[in-house]
Coordinates of C-alpha atoms in Angstrom, one line a residue:
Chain A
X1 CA 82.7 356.2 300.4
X2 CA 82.7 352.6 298.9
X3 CA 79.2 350.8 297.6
X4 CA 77.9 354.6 296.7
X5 CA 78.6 355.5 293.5
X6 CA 74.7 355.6 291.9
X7 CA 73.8 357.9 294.6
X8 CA 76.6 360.1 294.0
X9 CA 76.0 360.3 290.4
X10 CA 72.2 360.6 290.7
X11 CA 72.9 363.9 293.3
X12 CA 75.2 365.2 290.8
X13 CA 72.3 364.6 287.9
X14 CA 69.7 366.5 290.1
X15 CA 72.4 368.9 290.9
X16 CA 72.8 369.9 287.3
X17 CA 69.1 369.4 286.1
X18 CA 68.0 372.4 288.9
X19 CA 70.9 375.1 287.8
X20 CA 70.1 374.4 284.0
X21 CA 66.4 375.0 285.4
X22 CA 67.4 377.6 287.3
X23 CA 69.2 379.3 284.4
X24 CA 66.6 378.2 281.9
X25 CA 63.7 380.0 284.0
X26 CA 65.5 383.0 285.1
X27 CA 65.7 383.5 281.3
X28 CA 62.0 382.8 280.6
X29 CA 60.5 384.7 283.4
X30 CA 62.8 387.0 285.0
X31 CA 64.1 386.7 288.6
X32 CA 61.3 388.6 290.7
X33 CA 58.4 385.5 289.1
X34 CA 60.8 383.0 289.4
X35 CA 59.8 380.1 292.6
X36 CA 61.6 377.4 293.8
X37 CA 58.3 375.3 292.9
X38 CA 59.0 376.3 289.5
X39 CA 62.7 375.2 289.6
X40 CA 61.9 371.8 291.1
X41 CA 59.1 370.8 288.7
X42 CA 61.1 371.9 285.5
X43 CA 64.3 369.5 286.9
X44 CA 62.1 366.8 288.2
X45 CA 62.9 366.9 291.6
X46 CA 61.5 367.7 294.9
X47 CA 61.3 370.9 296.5
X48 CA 63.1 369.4 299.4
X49 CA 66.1 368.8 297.3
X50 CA 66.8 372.3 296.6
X51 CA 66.4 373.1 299.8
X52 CA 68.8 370.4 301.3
X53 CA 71.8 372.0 299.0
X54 CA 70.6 376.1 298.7
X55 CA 69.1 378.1 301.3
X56 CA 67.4 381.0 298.9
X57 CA 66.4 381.2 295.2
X58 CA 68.5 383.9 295.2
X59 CA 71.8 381.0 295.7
X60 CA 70.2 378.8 293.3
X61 CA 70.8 381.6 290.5
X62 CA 73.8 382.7 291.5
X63 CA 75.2 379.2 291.4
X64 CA 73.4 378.4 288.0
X65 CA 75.1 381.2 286.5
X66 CA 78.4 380.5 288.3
X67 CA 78.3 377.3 286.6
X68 CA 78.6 378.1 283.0
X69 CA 81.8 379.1 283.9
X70 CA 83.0 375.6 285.3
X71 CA 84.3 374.3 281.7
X72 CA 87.1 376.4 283.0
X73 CA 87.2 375.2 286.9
X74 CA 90.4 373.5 286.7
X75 CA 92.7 376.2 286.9
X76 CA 90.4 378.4 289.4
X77 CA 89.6 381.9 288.1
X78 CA 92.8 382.4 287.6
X79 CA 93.0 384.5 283.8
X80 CA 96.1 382.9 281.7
X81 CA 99.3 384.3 282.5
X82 CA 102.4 384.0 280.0
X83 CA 104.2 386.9 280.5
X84 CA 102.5 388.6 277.9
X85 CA 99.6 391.0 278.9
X86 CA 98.6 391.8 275.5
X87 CA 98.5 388.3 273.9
X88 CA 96.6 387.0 277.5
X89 CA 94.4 389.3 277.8
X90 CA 93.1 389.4 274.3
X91 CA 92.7 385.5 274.9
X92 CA 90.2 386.5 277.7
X93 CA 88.7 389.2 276.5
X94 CA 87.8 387.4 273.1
X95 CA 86.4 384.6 275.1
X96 CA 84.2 387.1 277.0
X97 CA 82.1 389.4 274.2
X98 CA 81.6 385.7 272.6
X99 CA 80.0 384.8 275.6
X100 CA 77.9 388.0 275.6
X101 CA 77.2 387.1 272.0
X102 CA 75.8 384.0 272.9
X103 CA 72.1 383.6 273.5
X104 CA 72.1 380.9 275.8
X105 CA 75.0 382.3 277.9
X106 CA 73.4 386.0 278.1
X107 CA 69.4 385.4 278.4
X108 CA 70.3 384.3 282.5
X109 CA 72.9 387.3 282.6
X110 CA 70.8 389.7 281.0
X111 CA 67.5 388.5 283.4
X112 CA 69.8 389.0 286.8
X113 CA 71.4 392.2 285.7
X114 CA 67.6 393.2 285.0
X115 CA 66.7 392.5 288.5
X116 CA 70.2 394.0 290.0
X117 CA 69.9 397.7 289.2
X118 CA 66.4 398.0 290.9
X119 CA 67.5 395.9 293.7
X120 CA 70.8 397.1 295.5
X121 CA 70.1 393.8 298.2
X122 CA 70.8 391.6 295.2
X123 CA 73.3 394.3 293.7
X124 CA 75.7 393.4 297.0
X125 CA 75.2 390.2 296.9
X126 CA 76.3 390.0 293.6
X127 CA 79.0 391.9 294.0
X128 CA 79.7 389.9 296.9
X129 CA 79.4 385.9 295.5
X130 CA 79.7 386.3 291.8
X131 CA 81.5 389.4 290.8
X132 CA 83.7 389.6 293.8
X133 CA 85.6 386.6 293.4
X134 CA 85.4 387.1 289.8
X135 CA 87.5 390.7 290.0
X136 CA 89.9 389.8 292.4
X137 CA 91.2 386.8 289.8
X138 CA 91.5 389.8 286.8
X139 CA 93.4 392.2 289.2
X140 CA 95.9 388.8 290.1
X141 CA 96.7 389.4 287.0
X142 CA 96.8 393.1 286.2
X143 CA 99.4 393.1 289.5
X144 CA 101.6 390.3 288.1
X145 CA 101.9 393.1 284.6
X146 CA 102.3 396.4 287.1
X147 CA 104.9 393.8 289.0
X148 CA 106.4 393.4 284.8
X149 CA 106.5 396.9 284.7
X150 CA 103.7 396.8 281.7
X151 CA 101.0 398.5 283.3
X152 CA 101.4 401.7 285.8
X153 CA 102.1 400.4 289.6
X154 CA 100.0 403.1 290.9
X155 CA 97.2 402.3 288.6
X156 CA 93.9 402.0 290.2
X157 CA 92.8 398.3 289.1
X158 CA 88.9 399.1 290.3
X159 CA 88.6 401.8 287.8
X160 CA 91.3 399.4 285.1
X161 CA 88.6 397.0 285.4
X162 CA 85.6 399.7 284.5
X163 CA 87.9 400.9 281.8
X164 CA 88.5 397.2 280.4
X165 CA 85.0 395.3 280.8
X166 CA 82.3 398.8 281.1
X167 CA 82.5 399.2 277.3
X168 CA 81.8 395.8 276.2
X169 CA 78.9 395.1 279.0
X170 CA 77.5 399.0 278.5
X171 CA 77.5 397.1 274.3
X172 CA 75.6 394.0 275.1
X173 CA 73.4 395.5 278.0
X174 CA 72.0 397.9 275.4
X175 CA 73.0 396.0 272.1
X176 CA 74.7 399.4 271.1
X177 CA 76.9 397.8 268.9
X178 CA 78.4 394.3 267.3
X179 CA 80.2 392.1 269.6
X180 CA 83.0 390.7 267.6
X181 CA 86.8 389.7 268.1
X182 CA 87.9 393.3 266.7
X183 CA 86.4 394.7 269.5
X184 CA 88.1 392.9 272.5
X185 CA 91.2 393.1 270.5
X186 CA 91.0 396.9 270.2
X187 CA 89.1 397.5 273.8
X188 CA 92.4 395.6 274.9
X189 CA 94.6 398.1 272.6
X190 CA 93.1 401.2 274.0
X191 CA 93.1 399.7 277.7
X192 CA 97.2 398.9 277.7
X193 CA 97.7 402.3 276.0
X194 CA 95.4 404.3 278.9
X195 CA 97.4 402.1 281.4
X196 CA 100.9 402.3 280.3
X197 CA 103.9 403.3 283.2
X198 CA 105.5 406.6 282.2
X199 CA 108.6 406.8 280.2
X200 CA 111.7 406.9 281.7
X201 CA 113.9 409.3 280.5
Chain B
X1 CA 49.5 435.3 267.1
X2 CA 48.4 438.4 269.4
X3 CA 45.5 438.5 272.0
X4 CA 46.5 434.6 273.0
X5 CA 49.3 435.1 276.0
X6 CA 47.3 433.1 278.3
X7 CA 46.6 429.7 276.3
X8 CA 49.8 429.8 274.9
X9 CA 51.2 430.3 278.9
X10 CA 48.7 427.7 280.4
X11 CA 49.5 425.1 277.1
X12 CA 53.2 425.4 278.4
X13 CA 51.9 425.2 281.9
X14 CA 50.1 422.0 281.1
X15 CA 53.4 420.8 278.9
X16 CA 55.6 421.0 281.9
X17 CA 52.7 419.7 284.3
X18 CA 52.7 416.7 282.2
X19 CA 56.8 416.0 281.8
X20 CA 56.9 416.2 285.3
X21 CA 54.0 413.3 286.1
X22 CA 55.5 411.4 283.1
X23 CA 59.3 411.7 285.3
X24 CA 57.7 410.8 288.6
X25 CA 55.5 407.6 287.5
X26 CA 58.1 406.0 285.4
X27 CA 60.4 406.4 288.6
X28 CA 57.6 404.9 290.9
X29 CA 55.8 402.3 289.0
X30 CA 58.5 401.8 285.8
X31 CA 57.9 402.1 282.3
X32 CA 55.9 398.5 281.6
X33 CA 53.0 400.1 284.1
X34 CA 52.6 403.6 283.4
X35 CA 49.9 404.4 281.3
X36 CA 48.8 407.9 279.9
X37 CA 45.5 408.2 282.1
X38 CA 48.0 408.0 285.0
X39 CA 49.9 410.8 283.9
X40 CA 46.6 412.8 283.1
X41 CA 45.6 412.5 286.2
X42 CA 48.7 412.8 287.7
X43 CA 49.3 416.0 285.9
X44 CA 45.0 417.0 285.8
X45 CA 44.9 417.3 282.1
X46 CA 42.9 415.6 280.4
X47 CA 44.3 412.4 278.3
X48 CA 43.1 414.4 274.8
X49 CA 45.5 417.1 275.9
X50 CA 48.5 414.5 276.0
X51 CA 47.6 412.7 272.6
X52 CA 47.3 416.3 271.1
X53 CA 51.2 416.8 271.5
X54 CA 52.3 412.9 271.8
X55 CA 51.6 409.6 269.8
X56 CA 52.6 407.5 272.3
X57 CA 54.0 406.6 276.0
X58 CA 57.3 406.1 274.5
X59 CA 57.5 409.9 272.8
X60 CA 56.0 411.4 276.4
X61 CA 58.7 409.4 278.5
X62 CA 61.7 410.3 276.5
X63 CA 60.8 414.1 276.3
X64 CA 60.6 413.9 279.9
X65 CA 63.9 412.5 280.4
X66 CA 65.1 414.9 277.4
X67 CA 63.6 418.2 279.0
X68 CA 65.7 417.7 282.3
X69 CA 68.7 418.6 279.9
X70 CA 66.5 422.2 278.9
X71 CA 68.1 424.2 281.2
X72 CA 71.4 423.6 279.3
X73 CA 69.6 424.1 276.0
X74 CA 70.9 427.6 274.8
X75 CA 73.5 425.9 273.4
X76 CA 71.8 423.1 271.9
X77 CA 73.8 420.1 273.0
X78 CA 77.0 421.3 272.3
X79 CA 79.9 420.9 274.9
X80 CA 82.1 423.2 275.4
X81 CA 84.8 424.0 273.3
X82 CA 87.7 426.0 274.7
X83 CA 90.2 424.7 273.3
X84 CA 91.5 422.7 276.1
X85 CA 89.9 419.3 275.4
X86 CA 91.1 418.0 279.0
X87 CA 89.9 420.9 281.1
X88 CA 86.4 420.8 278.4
X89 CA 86.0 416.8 279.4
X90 CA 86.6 417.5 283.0
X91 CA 83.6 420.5 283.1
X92 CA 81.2 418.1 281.4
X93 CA 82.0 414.4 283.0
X94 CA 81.7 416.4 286.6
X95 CA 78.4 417.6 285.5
X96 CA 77.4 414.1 284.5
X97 CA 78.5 412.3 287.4
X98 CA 76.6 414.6 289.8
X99 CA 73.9 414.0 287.6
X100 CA 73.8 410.5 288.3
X101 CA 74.2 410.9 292.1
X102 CA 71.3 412.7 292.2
X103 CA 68.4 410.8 293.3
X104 CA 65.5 412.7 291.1
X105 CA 67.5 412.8 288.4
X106 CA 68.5 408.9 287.9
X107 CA 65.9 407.4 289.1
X108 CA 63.8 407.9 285.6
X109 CA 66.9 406.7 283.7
X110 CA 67.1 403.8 285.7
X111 CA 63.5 403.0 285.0
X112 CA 64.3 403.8 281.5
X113 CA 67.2 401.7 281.2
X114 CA 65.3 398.5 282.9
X115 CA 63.1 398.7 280.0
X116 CA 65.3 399.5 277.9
X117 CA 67.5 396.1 278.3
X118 CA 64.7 393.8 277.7
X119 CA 63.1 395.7 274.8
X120 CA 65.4 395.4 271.8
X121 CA 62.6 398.1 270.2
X122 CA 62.5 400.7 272.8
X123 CA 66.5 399.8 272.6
X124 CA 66.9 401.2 269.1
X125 CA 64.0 404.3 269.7
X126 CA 66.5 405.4 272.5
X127 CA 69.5 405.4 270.3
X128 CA 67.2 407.4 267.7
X129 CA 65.6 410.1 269.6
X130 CA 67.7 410.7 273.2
X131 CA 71.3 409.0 273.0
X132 CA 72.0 409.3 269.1
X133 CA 71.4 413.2 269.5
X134 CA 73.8 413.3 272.6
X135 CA 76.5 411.0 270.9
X136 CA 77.2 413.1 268.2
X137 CA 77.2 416.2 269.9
X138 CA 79.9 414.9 272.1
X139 CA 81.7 413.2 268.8
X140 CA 81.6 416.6 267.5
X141 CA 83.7 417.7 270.5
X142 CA 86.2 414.6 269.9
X143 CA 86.5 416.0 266.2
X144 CA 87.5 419.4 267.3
X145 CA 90.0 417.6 269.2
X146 CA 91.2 415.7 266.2
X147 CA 91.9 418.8 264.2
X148 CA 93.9 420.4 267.8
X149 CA 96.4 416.8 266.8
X150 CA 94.8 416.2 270.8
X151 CA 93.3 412.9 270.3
X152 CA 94.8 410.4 267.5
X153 CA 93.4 411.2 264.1
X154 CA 92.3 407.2 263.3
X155 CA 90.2 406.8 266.5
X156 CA 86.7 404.9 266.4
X157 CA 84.9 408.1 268.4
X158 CA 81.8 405.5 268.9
X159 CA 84.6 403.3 270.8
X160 CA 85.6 406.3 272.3
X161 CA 82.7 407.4 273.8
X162 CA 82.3 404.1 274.9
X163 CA 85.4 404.1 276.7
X164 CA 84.8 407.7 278.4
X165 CA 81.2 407.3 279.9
X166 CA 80.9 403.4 280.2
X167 CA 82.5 403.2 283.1
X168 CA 80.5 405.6 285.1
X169 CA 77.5 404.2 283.0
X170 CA 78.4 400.8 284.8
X171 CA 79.6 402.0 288.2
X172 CA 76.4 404.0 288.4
X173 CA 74.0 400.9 287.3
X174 CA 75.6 398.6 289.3
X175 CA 75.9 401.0 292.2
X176 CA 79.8 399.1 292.0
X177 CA 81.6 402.4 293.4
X178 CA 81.7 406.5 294.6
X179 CA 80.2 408.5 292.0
X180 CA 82.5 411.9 292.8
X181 CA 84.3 414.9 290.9
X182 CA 87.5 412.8 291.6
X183 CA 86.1 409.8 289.9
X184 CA 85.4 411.9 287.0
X185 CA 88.7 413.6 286.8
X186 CA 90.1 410.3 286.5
X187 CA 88.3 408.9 284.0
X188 CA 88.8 411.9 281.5
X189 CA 92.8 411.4 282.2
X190 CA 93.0 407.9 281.2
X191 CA 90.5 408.2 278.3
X192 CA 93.1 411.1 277.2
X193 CA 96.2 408.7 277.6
X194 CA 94.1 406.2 275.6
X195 CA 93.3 408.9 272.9
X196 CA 96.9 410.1 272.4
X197 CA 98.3 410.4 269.0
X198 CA 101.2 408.5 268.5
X199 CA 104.7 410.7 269.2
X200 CA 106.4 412.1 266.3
X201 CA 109.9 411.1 265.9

């Protein structure tokens, strides 16, 4: 562990230079054109280096898109959670449509999502690596406001999810409409409203 | 306008012939590679006969998808309007959803929709020509709903409609869940919940 800490950084340096090549080429030319030969000469590094860390381009994507989530790493996937389902996930769901809104952020996005609704290999995959994970964090937290008595317990948190994200990707996917803060906030309004626990009388 | 039954039969003859080749090549080859002589041949018309009624790939493609609605045409686009806007929603979002479960139906739209995504032009002919139409039929419905004190009188009805069909929109692109009656039932119950005026005191 000692008397290696160039190597280290330079593997960390390559590691980052393919996924922003990953993601920038994706972008460019779509995920069905997109090589591994392409990858490697755009981040100046041997095919064999890819290789040694990802065994498909398909991993190499996935992981380039994971990463521009990693800002937020520290904490997991976990979403905030103060107690307030409202306030947290207006936090989230703000953060989210400005992603969308974001050229940089949604060119990859748009370029997999593309290739995912002809190809239902890649559409389980996804599900599987990326979105998986990724729903199983938002429905921690939907649980901990059913367990707060703010959302119905026998809610079904699949179709809470549809009913909270489908509007603002069915938006962006087919640029519908604006992407602004209004929006999450009122998607969010309209989502605690449908979800509410009856009244007790 | 007498003495012509035959042209006028064998011009709708040809009309339909030419739908139908324009339905099956965007579901086998997508939108980016179909070209008119293909659908001549496909439907053995000449490609004169096709320019004579459509200026371009775009018009033929979208009156193909349009004229798979047809058989509901009678009553323009309306939904129905019985009164009951839950038991109205229910009829029409189980008709869509077995729509989208059915193989020869979506697999045009999901050609269409490929396209679609990555052409910000095609994007807004779309809205113009197929979903625009469709949209405010159904706000038209919401409207009626308005005036019954059914659904809140301040709603955004392009949020709404959003909120309604995105999720099956998503589910269905993503091939993320069941497409069933159930499903559908669902949906229109907590879209309702969502649309609720506020109580009276």
């Amino acid at each position: 562990m000692s008397k290696q800490p160039d190597p280290t950084r330079r593997s960390e340096r390559s590691r980052q230079a393919i996924l922003a090549a990953a993601r920038e080429l994706v972008s460019e030319v779509g995920y069905a054109k997109l090589t591994i030969e392409a990858i490697a000469a755009r981040a100046g590094v041997g095919k064999q280096t890819i290789y040694r860390w990802w065994p498909s381009k398909g991993a190499v994507v996935f992981d380039s898109i994971l990463a521009l989530s990693e800002p937020s790493a520290d904490s997991g996937m976990a979403l905030p959670d103060t107690g307030d389902i409202e306030a947290d996930l207006k936090v989230v769901m703000r953060a989210t449509v400005a992603e969308f809104a974001d050229p940089a952020f949604e060119a990859p996005i748009r370029a997999l999502t593309t290739e995912i609704i002809n190809d239902p290999g890649l559409a389980a995959q996804y599900r599987e690596k990326l979105a998986g994970p990724v729903d199983e964090a938002k429905k921690a937290r939907l649980r901990s406001a059913q367990r707060a008595g703010q959302i119905a317990a026998d809610a079904d948190l699949d179709l809470a999810l549809e009913l909270l994200y489908a509007p603002l990707f069915q938006r962006w996917l087919l640029r519908s409409g604006p992407l602004t803060p209004e929006y999450a906030d009122t998607l969010v309004d309209l989502f605690l409203k449908a979800m509410r626990p009856p009244l007790r009388h």
